[in-house]
PDB file of C-alpha atoms in Angstrom:
ATOM      1  CA  UNK A  26       0.000   0.000   0.000  1.00 83.00           C
ATOM      2  CA  UNK A  27       2.738   2.420   1.030  1.00 85.00           C
ATOM      3  CA  UNK A  28       4.700   1.507  -2.100  1.00 89.00           C
ATOM      4  CA  UNK A  29       1.698   2.260  -4.342  1.00 92.00           C
ATOM      5  CA  UNK A  30       1.261   5.702  -2.760  1.00 93.00           C
ATOM      6  CA  UNK A  31       4.989   6.320  -3.139  1.00 93.00           C
ATOM      7  CA  UNK A  32       4.972   5.350  -6.836  1.00 94.00           C
ATOM      8  CA  UNK A  33       1.957   7.548  -7.644  1.00 95.00           C
ATOM      9  CA  UNK A  34       3.397  10.525  -5.738  1.00 94.00           C
ATOM     10  CA  UNK A  35       6.835  10.047  -7.295  1.00 94.00           C
ATOM     11  CA  UNK A  36       5.251   9.957 -10.770  1.00 95.00           C
ATOM     12  CA  UNK A  37       3.386  13.198 -10.024  1.00 95.00           C
ATOM     13  CA  UNK A  38       6.587  14.827  -8.725  1.00 95.00           C
ATOM     14  CA  UNK A  39       8.602  13.789 -11.790  1.00 95.00           C
ATOM     15  CA  UNK A  40       5.803  14.823 -14.168  1.00 95.00           C
ATOM     16  CA  UNK A  41       5.586  18.223 -12.458  1.00 95.00           C
ATOM     17  CA  UNK A  42       9.352  18.739 -12.755  1.00 95.00           C
ATOM     18  CA  UNK A  43       9.448  17.706 -16.448  1.00 94.00           C
ATOM     19  CA  UNK A  44       6.424  19.885 -17.293  1.00 94.00           C
ATOM     20  CA  UNK A  45       8.104  22.822 -15.521  1.00 92.00           C
ATOM     21  CA  UNK A  46      11.208  22.363 -17.677  1.00 91.00           C
ATOM     22  CA  UNK A  47       9.301  22.032 -20.962  1.00 91.00           C
ATOM     23  CA  UNK A  48       6.620  24.695 -20.641  1.00 89.00           C
ATOM     24  CA  UNK A  49       7.654  27.900 -22.426  1.00 86.00           C
ATOM     25  CA  UNK A  50       5.353  30.062 -20.280  1.00 87.00           C
ATOM     26  CA  UNK A  51       6.809  31.098 -16.882  1.00 88.00           C
ATOM     27  CA  UNK A  52       3.388  31.087 -15.165  1.00 90.00           C
ATOM     28  CA  UNK A  53       2.778  27.488 -16.268  1.00 91.00           C
ATOM     29  CA  UNK A  54       6.271  26.621 -15.012  1.00 92.00           C
ATOM     30  CA  UNK A  55       5.404  28.073 -11.593  1.00 92.00           C
ATOM     31  CA  UNK A  56       2.134  26.097 -11.400  1.00 93.00           C
ATOM     32  CA  UNK A  57       3.887  22.835 -12.383  1.00 94.00           C
ATOM     33  CA  UNK A  58       6.556  23.518  -9.754  1.00 94.00           C
ATOM     34  CA  UNK A  59       3.731  23.956  -7.223  1.00 94.00           C
ATOM     35  CA  UNK A  60       2.448  20.464  -8.145  1.00 95.00           C
ATOM     36  CA  UNK A  61       5.978  19.141  -7.590  1.00 95.00           C
ATOM     37  CA  UNK A  62       6.203  20.800  -4.148  1.00 95.00           C
ATOM     38  CA  UNK A  63       2.857  19.349  -3.053  1.00 95.00           C
ATOM     39  CA  UNK A  64       3.949  15.871  -4.205  1.00 95.00           C
ATOM     40  CA  UNK A  65       7.178  16.191  -2.190  1.00 95.00           C
ATOM     41  CA  UNK A  66       5.168  17.250   0.873  1.00 95.00           C
ATOM     42  CA  UNK A  67       3.121  14.031   0.511  1.00 94.00           C
ATOM     43  CA  UNK A  68       6.408  12.090   0.470  1.00 94.00           C
ATOM     44  CA  UNK A  69       7.308  13.812   3.774  1.00 93.00           C
ATOM     45  CA  UNK A  70       4.178  12.266   5.297  1.00 92.00           C
ATOM     46  CA  UNK A  71       5.315   8.837   4.072  1.00 90.00           C
ATOM     47  CA  UNK A  72       8.711   9.523   5.685  1.00 90.00           C
ATOM     48  CA  UNK A  73       7.145  10.254   9.112  1.00 89.00           C
ATOM     49  CA  UNK A  74       7.871  13.987   8.959  1.00 90.00           C
ATOM     50  CA  UNK A  75       4.512  15.654   9.752  1.00 91.00           C
ATOM     51  CA  UNK A  76       6.108  18.943  10.826  1.00 92.00           C
ATOM     52  CA  UNK A  77       8.025  19.328   7.571  1.00 93.00           C
ATOM     53  CA  UNK A  78       4.885  18.365   5.619  1.00 94.00           C
ATOM     54  CA  UNK A  79       3.086  21.402   7.056  1.00 94.00           C
ATOM     55  CA  UNK A  80       6.120  23.691   6.719  1.00 93.00           C
ATOM     56  CA  UNK A  81       6.614  22.623   3.094  1.00 92.00           C
ATOM     57  CA  UNK A  82       2.997  23.449   2.269  1.00 93.00           C
ATOM     58  CA  UNK A  83       2.951  26.784   4.113  1.00 93.00           C
ATOM     59  CA  UNK A  84       6.389  28.143   3.224  1.00 92.00           C
ATOM     60  CA  UNK A  85       7.108  26.582  -0.191  1.00 89.00           C
ATOM     61  CA  UNK A  86       3.694  25.970  -1.736  1.00 89.00           C
ATOM     62  CA  UNK A  87       2.250  29.025  -0.015  1.00 89.00           C
ATOM     63  CA  UNK A  88       4.681  31.878   0.465  1.00 91.00           C
ATOM     64  CA  UNK A  89       7.490  31.187  -2.024  1.00 92.00           C
ATOM     65  CA  UNK A  90       5.252  30.223  -4.944  1.00 91.00           C
ATOM     66  CA  UNK A  91       2.971  33.231  -4.390  1.00 91.00           C
ATOM     67  CA  UNK A  92       6.081  35.432  -4.468  1.00 91.00           C
ATOM     68  CA  UNK A  93       7.187  33.748  -7.710  1.00 90.00           C
ATOM     69  CA  UNK A  94       3.780  34.132  -9.396  1.00 91.00           C
ATOM     70  CA  UNK A  95       3.581  37.736  -8.214  1.00 90.00           C
ATOM     71  CA  UNK A  96       6.960  38.618  -9.733  1.00 89.00           C
ATOM     72  CA  UNK A  97       6.224  36.715 -12.974  1.00 88.00           C
ATOM     73  CA  UNK A  98       3.034  38.732 -13.418  1.00 87.00           C
ATOM     74  CA  UNK A  99       4.683  41.996 -12.297  1.00 85.00           C
ATOM     75  CA  UNK A 100       7.477  41.655 -14.861  1.00 83.00           C
ATOM     76  CA  UNK A 101       5.202  40.410 -17.631  1.00 76.00           C
ATOM     77  CA  UNK A 102       7.717  37.582 -18.087  1.00 65.00           C
ATOM     78  CA  UNK A 103       5.011  35.052 -18.917  1.00 63.00           C
ATOM     79  CA  UNK A 104       5.516  35.439 -22.659  1.00 68.00           C
ATOM     80  CA  UNK A 105       7.343  32.595 -24.354  1.00 61.00           C
ATOM     81  CA  UNK A 106      11.096  32.950 -24.245  1.00 64.00           C
ATOM     82  CA  UNK A 107      13.064  33.392 -27.448  1.00 63.00           C
ATOM     83  CA  UNK A 108      13.716  29.927 -28.871  1.00 64.00           C
ATOM     84  CA  UNK A 109      16.660  31.037 -30.989  1.00 67.00           C
ATOM     85  CA  UNK A 110      19.798  29.413 -29.632  1.00 67.00           C
ATOM     86  CA  UNK A 111      22.741  31.705 -29.164  1.00 70.00           C
ATOM     87  CA  UNK A 112      25.075  28.725 -28.716  1.00 73.00           C
ATOM     88  CA  UNK A 113      24.115  25.634 -30.741  1.00 77.00           C
ATOM     89  CA  UNK A 114      26.067  23.368 -28.392  1.00 82.00           C
ATOM     90  CA  UNK A 115      24.450  24.668 -25.189  1.00 81.00           C
ATOM     91  CA  UNK A 116      21.417  22.320 -25.063  1.00 84.00           C
ATOM     92  CA  UNK A 117      23.132  19.015 -26.064  1.00 88.00           C
ATOM     93  CA  UNK A 118      26.082  19.718 -23.782  1.00 89.00           C
ATOM     94  CA  UNK A 119      23.771  20.567 -20.866  1.00 87.00           C
ATOM     95  CA  UNK A 120      21.746  17.381 -21.370  1.00 90.00           C
ATOM     96  CA  UNK A 121      24.919  15.260 -21.629  1.00 91.00           C
ATOM     97  CA  UNK A 122      26.390  16.722 -18.433  1.00 91.00           C
ATOM     98  CA  UNK A 123      23.067  16.201 -16.616  1.00 91.00           C
ATOM     99  CA  UNK A 124      22.914  12.558 -17.799  1.00 92.00           C
ATOM    100  CA  UNK A 125      26.455  11.972 -16.490  1.00 93.00           C
ATOM    101  CA  UNK A 126      25.482  13.551 -13.156  1.00 91.00           C
ATOM    102  CA  UNK A 127      22.359  11.357 -12.893  1.00 91.00           C
ATOM    103  CA  UNK A 128      24.449   8.274 -13.660  1.00 91.00           C
ATOM    104  CA  UNK A 129      26.982   9.163 -10.950  1.00 90.00           C
ATOM    105  CA  UNK A 130      24.375   9.907  -8.245  1.00 87.00           C
ATOM    106  CA  UNK A 131      22.335   6.831  -9.191  1.00 86.00           C
ATOM    107  CA  UNK A 132      25.444   4.616  -9.059  1.00 87.00           C
ATOM    108  CA  UNK A 133      26.362   5.915  -5.603  1.00 85.00           C
ATOM    109  CA  UNK A 134      22.750   5.628  -4.364  1.00 80.00           C
ATOM    110  CA  UNK A 135      22.439   1.996  -5.457  1.00 81.00           C
ATOM    111  CA  UNK A 136      25.975   1.073  -4.323  1.00 80.00           C
ATOM    112  CA  UNK A 137      25.430   2.256  -0.743  1.00 68.00           C
ATOM    113  CA  UNK A 138      24.438  -0.176   1.992  1.00 65.00           C
ATOM    114  CA  UNK A 139      20.781  -1.116   1.788  1.00 62.00           C
ATOM    115  CA  UNK A 140      19.675   0.331   5.101  1.00 60.00           C
ATOM    116  CA  UNK A 141      15.970  -0.391   4.926  1.00 62.00           C
ATOM    117  CA  UNK A 142      15.561   0.172   8.623  1.00 61.00           C
ATOM    118  CA  UNK A 143      12.238  -0.824  10.065  1.00 66.00           C
ATOM    119  CA  UNK A 144      10.728   2.166  11.792  1.00 65.00           C
ATOM    120  CA  UNK A 145      10.858   1.333  15.480  1.00 67.00           C
ATOM    121  CA  UNK A 146       9.404   4.600  16.690  1.00 74.00           C
ATOM    122  CA  UNK A 147       6.963   6.335  14.354  1.00 76.00           C
ATOM    123  CA  UNK A 148       6.974   9.382  16.640  1.00 79.00           C
ATOM    124  CA  UNK A 149      10.726   9.981  16.345  1.00 80.00           C
ATOM    125  CA  UNK A 150      10.100  13.259  14.495  1.00 81.00           C
ATOM    126  CA  UNK A 151       6.853  14.456  16.030  1.00 86.00           C
ATOM    127  CA  UNK A 152       6.542  18.257  16.320  1.00 88.00           C
ATOM    128  CA  UNK A 153       7.325  17.955  20.050  1.00 90.00           C
ATOM    129  CA  UNK A 154      10.629  16.169  19.402  1.00 89.00           C
ATOM    130  CA  UNK A 155      11.565  18.682  16.691  1.00 90.00           C
ATOM    131  CA  UNK A 156      10.789  21.633  18.966  1.00 91.00           C
ATOM    132  CA  UNK A 157      12.832  20.046  21.743  1.00 91.00           C
ATOM    133  CA  UNK A 158      15.866  19.611  19.475  1.00 90.00           C
ATOM    134  CA  UNK A 159      15.399  23.058  17.917  1.00 91.00           C
ATOM    135  CA  UNK A 160      15.338  24.918  21.241  1.00 93.00           C
ATOM    136  CA  UNK A 161      18.088  22.939  22.997  1.00 93.00           C
ATOM    137  CA  UNK A 162      20.772  21.436  20.733  1.00 91.00           C
ATOM    138  CA  UNK A 163      20.163  23.733  17.758  1.00 93.00           C
ATOM    139  CA  UNK A 164      19.279  26.928  19.627  1.00 94.00           C
ATOM    140  CA  UNK A 165      22.206  28.969  18.238  1.00 94.00           C
ATOM    141  CA  UNK A 166      21.480  28.233  14.534  1.00 93.00           C
ATOM    142  CA  UNK A 167      17.814  28.920  15.248  1.00 93.00           C
ATOM    143  CA  UNK A 168      18.683  32.360  16.620  1.00 94.00           C
ATOM    144  CA  UNK A 169      20.991  33.009  13.655  1.00 94.00           C
ATOM    145  CA  UNK A 170      18.101  32.385  11.219  1.00 94.00           C
ATOM    146  CA  UNK A 171      16.324  35.323  12.863  1.00 93.00           C
ATOM    147  CA  UNK A 172      19.268  37.562  11.877  1.00 94.00           C
ATOM    148  CA  UNK A 173      19.291  36.016   8.396  1.00 94.00           C
ATOM    149  CA  UNK A 174      15.616  36.834   7.856  1.00 93.00           C
ATOM    150  CA  UNK A 175      16.171  40.370   9.201  1.00 95.00           C
ATOM    151  CA  UNK A 176      19.109  40.808   6.792  1.00 94.00           C
ATOM    152  CA  UNK A 177      16.914  39.561   3.916  1.00 94.00           C
ATOM    153  CA  UNK A 178      14.162  42.051   4.782  1.00 93.00           C
ATOM    154  CA  UNK A 179      16.644  44.938   5.030  1.00 94.00           C
ATOM    155  CA  UNK A 180      18.293  43.834   1.784  1.00 92.00           C
ATOM    156  CA  UNK A 181      15.017  43.778  -0.130  1.00 91.00           C
ATOM    157  CA  UNK A 182      14.022  47.218   1.195  1.00 91.00           C
ATOM    158  CA  UNK A 183      17.454  48.694   0.342  1.00 91.00           C
ATOM    159  CA  UNK A 184      17.276  47.243  -3.191  1.00 87.00           C
ATOM    160  CA  UNK A 185      13.866  48.779  -3.653  1.00 83.00           C
ATOM    161  CA  UNK A 186      14.981  52.186  -2.332  1.00 85.00           C
ATOM    162  CA  UNK A 187      18.110  52.367  -4.507  1.00 74.00           C
ATOM    163  CA  UNK A 188      15.862  51.515  -7.470  1.00 64.00           C
ATOM    164  CA  UNK A 189      13.702  54.525  -6.809  1.00 66.00           C
ATOM    165  CA  UNK A 190      16.682  56.825  -6.327  1.00 64.00           C
ATOM    166  CA  UNK A 191      18.099  55.617  -9.653  1.00 56.00           C
ATOM    167  CA  UNK A 192      14.892  56.225 -11.583  1.00 54.00           C
ATOM    168  CA  UNK A 193      14.514  59.708 -10.117  1.00 50.00           C
ATOM    169  CA  UNK A 194      18.089  60.886 -10.725  1.00 41.00           C
TER     170      UNK A 194
ATOM    171  CA  UNK B   3       7.916  -0.135   3.654  1.00 74.00           C
ATOM    172  CA  UNK B   4       9.433   1.740   0.708  1.00 81.00           C
ATOM    173  CA  UNK B   5      13.181   1.047   0.301  1.00 84.00           C
ATOM    174  CA  UNK B   6      15.425   4.021   1.098  1.00 85.00           C
ATOM    175  CA  UNK B   7      17.140   3.757  -2.290  1.00 86.00           C
ATOM    176  CA  UNK B   8      13.853   4.518  -4.116  1.00 88.00           C
ATOM    177  CA  UNK B   9      13.629   7.868  -2.349  1.00 90.00           C
ATOM    178  CA  UNK B  10      17.288   8.614  -3.100  1.00 90.00           C
ATOM    179  CA  UNK B  11      16.810   7.742  -6.777  1.00 91.00           C
ATOM    180  CA  UNK B  12      13.749  10.023  -6.967  1.00 93.00           C
ATOM    181  CA  UNK B  13      15.782  12.766  -5.283  1.00 93.00           C
ATOM    182  CA  UNK B  14      18.634  12.253  -7.779  1.00 93.00           C
ATOM    183  CA  UNK B  15      16.174  12.410 -10.690  1.00 93.00           C
ATOM    184  CA  UNK B  16      14.582  15.651  -9.442  1.00 94.00           C
ATOM    185  CA  UNK B  17      18.034  17.175  -8.803  1.00 94.00           C
ATOM    186  CA  UNK B  18      19.065  16.306 -12.375  1.00 94.00           C
ATOM    187  CA  UNK B  19      15.928  17.972 -13.760  1.00 94.00           C
ATOM    188  CA  UNK B  20      16.889  21.076 -11.791  1.00 94.00           C
ATOM    189  CA  UNK B  21      20.389  20.974 -13.297  1.00 94.00           C
ATOM    190  CA  UNK B  22      18.918  20.569 -16.813  1.00 93.00           C
ATOM    191  CA  UNK B  23      16.694  23.588 -16.160  1.00 92.00           C
ATOM    192  CA  UNK B  24      19.616  25.770 -15.064  1.00 92.00           C
ATOM    193  CA  UNK B  25      21.766  24.657 -18.024  1.00 90.00           C
ATOM    194  CA  UNK B  26      19.192  24.918 -20.827  1.00 88.00           C
ATOM    195  CA  UNK B  27      16.541  27.507 -19.909  1.00 86.00           C
ATOM    196  CA  UNK B  28      17.233  31.220 -20.307  1.00 83.00           C
ATOM    197  CA  UNK B  29      14.340  32.904 -18.499  1.00 86.00           C
ATOM    198  CA  UNK B  30      15.876  34.024 -15.191  1.00 87.00           C
ATOM    199  CA  UNK B  31      12.640  33.225 -13.310  1.00 89.00           C
ATOM    200  CA  UNK B  32      12.578  29.623 -14.595  1.00 90.00           C
ATOM    201  CA  UNK B  33      16.262  29.340 -13.647  1.00 91.00           C
ATOM    202  CA  UNK B  34      15.301  30.387 -10.136  1.00 91.00           C
ATOM    203  CA  UNK B  35      12.515  27.774 -10.052  1.00 92.00           C
ATOM    204  CA  UNK B  36      15.032  25.118 -11.137  1.00 94.00           C
ATOM    205  CA  UNK B  37      17.276  26.082  -8.210  1.00 94.00           C
ATOM    206  CA  UNK B  38      14.272  25.681  -5.884  1.00 94.00           C
ATOM    207  CA  UNK B  39      13.678  22.234  -7.407  1.00 95.00           C
ATOM    208  CA  UNK B  40      17.278  21.243  -6.599  1.00 95.00           C
ATOM    209  CA  UNK B  41      16.917  22.519  -3.012  1.00 95.00           C
ATOM    210  CA  UNK B  42      13.744  20.448  -2.648  1.00 94.00           C
ATOM    211  CA  UNK B  43      15.358  17.281  -3.967  1.00 95.00           C
ATOM    212  CA  UNK B  44      18.220  17.714  -1.481  1.00 94.00           C
ATOM    213  CA  UNK B  45      15.631  18.209   1.277  1.00 95.00           C
ATOM    214  CA  UNK B  46      13.929  14.974   0.238  1.00 94.00           C
ATOM    215  CA  UNK B  47      17.242  13.090   0.518  1.00 93.00           C
ATOM    216  CA  UNK B  48      17.865  14.602   3.979  1.00 94.00           C
ATOM    217  CA  UNK B  49      14.401  13.608   5.245  1.00 93.00           C
ATOM    218  CA  UNK B  50      14.902  10.099   3.807  1.00 91.00           C
ATOM    219  CA  UNK B  51      18.183   9.650   5.700  1.00 89.00           C
ATOM    220  CA  UNK B  52      16.592  11.128   8.830  1.00 89.00           C
ATOM    221  CA  UNK B  53      13.982   8.351   8.675  1.00 88.00           C
ATOM    222  CA  UNK B  54      16.510   5.624   7.827  1.00 86.00           C
ATOM    223  CA  UNK B  55      18.682   6.586  10.818  1.00 85.00           C
ATOM    224  CA  UNK B  56      15.745   7.486  13.096  1.00 86.00           C
ATOM    225  CA  UNK B  57      17.470  10.783  13.825  1.00 86.00           C
ATOM    226  CA  UNK B  58      15.639  14.093  14.032  1.00 89.00           C
ATOM    227  CA  UNK B  59      18.792  16.077  13.084  1.00 90.00           C
ATOM    228  CA  UNK B  60      18.183  15.566   9.352  1.00 90.00           C
ATOM    229  CA  UNK B  61      14.770  17.157   9.601  1.00 91.00           C
ATOM    230  CA  UNK B  62      16.202  20.101  11.575  1.00 93.00           C
ATOM    231  CA  UNK B  63      18.640  20.720   8.715  1.00 94.00           C
ATOM    232  CA  UNK B  64      15.716  20.690   6.250  1.00 94.00           C
ATOM    233  CA  UNK B  65      13.948  23.250   8.434  1.00 93.00           C
ATOM    234  CA  UNK B  66      16.974  25.563   8.193  1.00 94.00           C
ATOM    235  CA  UNK B  67      17.279  24.948   4.446  1.00 94.00           C
ATOM    236  CA  UNK B  68      13.660  26.063   4.006  1.00 93.00           C
ATOM    237  CA  UNK B  69      14.322  29.238   6.033  1.00 93.00           C
ATOM    238  CA  UNK B  70      17.433  30.061   3.976  1.00 93.00           C
ATOM    239  CA  UNK B  71      15.538  29.297   0.733  1.00 93.00           C
ATOM    240  CA  UNK B  72      12.787  31.727   1.715  1.00 92.00           C
ATOM    241  CA  UNK B  73      15.351  34.493   2.383  1.00 93.00           C
ATOM    242  CA  UNK B  74      17.189  33.635  -0.845  1.00 93.00           C
ATOM    243  CA  UNK B  75      13.995  33.832  -2.926  1.00 92.00           C
ATOM    244  CA  UNK B  76      13.039  37.196  -1.420  1.00 92.00           C
ATOM    245  CA  UNK B  77      16.447  38.766  -2.165  1.00 92.00           C
ATOM    246  CA  UNK B  78      16.829  37.018  -5.535  1.00 91.00           C
ATOM    247  CA  UNK B  79      13.445  38.117  -6.830  1.00 91.00           C
ATOM    248  CA  UNK B  80      14.123  41.682  -5.641  1.00 90.00           C
ATOM    249  CA  UNK B  81      17.383  41.590  -7.629  1.00 88.00           C
ATOM    250  CA  UNK B  82      15.515  40.283 -10.692  1.00 88.00           C
ATOM    251  CA  UNK B  83      12.975  43.109 -10.434  1.00 88.00           C
ATOM    252  CA  UNK B  84      15.851  45.619 -10.159  1.00 86.00           C
ATOM    253  CA  UNK B  85      17.568  44.109 -13.238  1.00 85.00           C
ATOM    254  CA  UNK B  86      14.286  44.126 -15.157  1.00 86.00           C
ATOM    255  CA  UNK B  87      13.781  47.816 -14.419  1.00 83.00           C
ATOM    256  CA  UNK B  88      17.079  48.776 -16.050  1.00 82.00           C
ATOM    257  CA  UNK B  89      17.366  46.104 -18.791  1.00 79.00           C
ATOM    258  CA  UNK B  90      13.684  45.403 -19.603  1.00 79.00           C
ATOM    259  CA  UNK B  91      14.367  41.664 -19.937  1.00 79.00           C
ATOM    260  CA  UNK B  92      14.621  38.488 -17.845  1.00 79.00           C
ATOM    261  CA  UNK B  93      16.617  36.597 -20.488  1.00 82.00           C
ATOM    262  CA  UNK B  94      19.964  35.680 -18.903  1.00 81.00           C
ATOM    263  CA  UNK B  95      21.720  35.882 -22.299  1.00 79.00           C
ATOM    264  CA  UNK B  96      20.814  39.573 -22.557  1.00 79.00           C
ATOM    265  CA  UNK B  97      22.084  40.400 -19.056  1.00 79.00           C
ATOM    266  CA  UNK B  98      25.802  40.559 -19.764  1.00 78.00           C
ATOM    267  CA  UNK B  99      27.036  43.796 -18.181  1.00 76.00           C
ATOM    268  CA  UNK B 100      28.230  44.162 -14.597  1.00 74.00           C
ATOM    269  CA  UNK B 101      27.477  47.894 -14.763  1.00 67.00           C
ATOM    270  CA  UNK B 102      23.789  48.664 -14.101  1.00 55.00           C
TER     271      UNK B 102
END
């Protein structure tokens, strides 16, 4: 049963990723990427990660994708990109390098020890356990993320302000 | 029980699609989405290993990756909007000057 759900979800995730790559319209790409994110969040449930399932939906599928769609529509970038190739070798070379990369990662993934551990404790990553680890062992990195987010906010505001100064002067 | 290697293979496949997107697409926004796809595939691998080892540390790392990705998207999209205002394009082949 679990395997069937995994296969269906994996197929949806792969289909979403391929459709994102192939669609010429940036808005369609964003929607297909959203499908991919939701599929990955379902995989998190299968992997006993309920907290990350919710975070993935709220932060990725919610906030980040809304930001993407907003910018795509703001810039009017949804029109099809120019299909003329500036470098004829760019696409075949990119595909070849990607195939080599996939072969390498796949080889290493299949060569590793088959650690199909039976899940002894299904609650090992319950929100309570995650909060406990986050506020004891990983308290310092947690505090640093607050500074990171503050720096991101200040950075975005500064970028916006320098934009306005440039257009006025 | 789904074998761990299936999840890792799926993660490798999604990561490769992200790499293909960065190498072949030229719309800067789609490039950004491909980077997000790669981050997500790495997150999937981390959560898989967290389950295989029954260790919550892997999921904590994913939590931090998501936070950093959110900050990165906010700054990156602001940069794209700034570039678009001066160059009127999101095609990465057209953006070839360091000077604004």
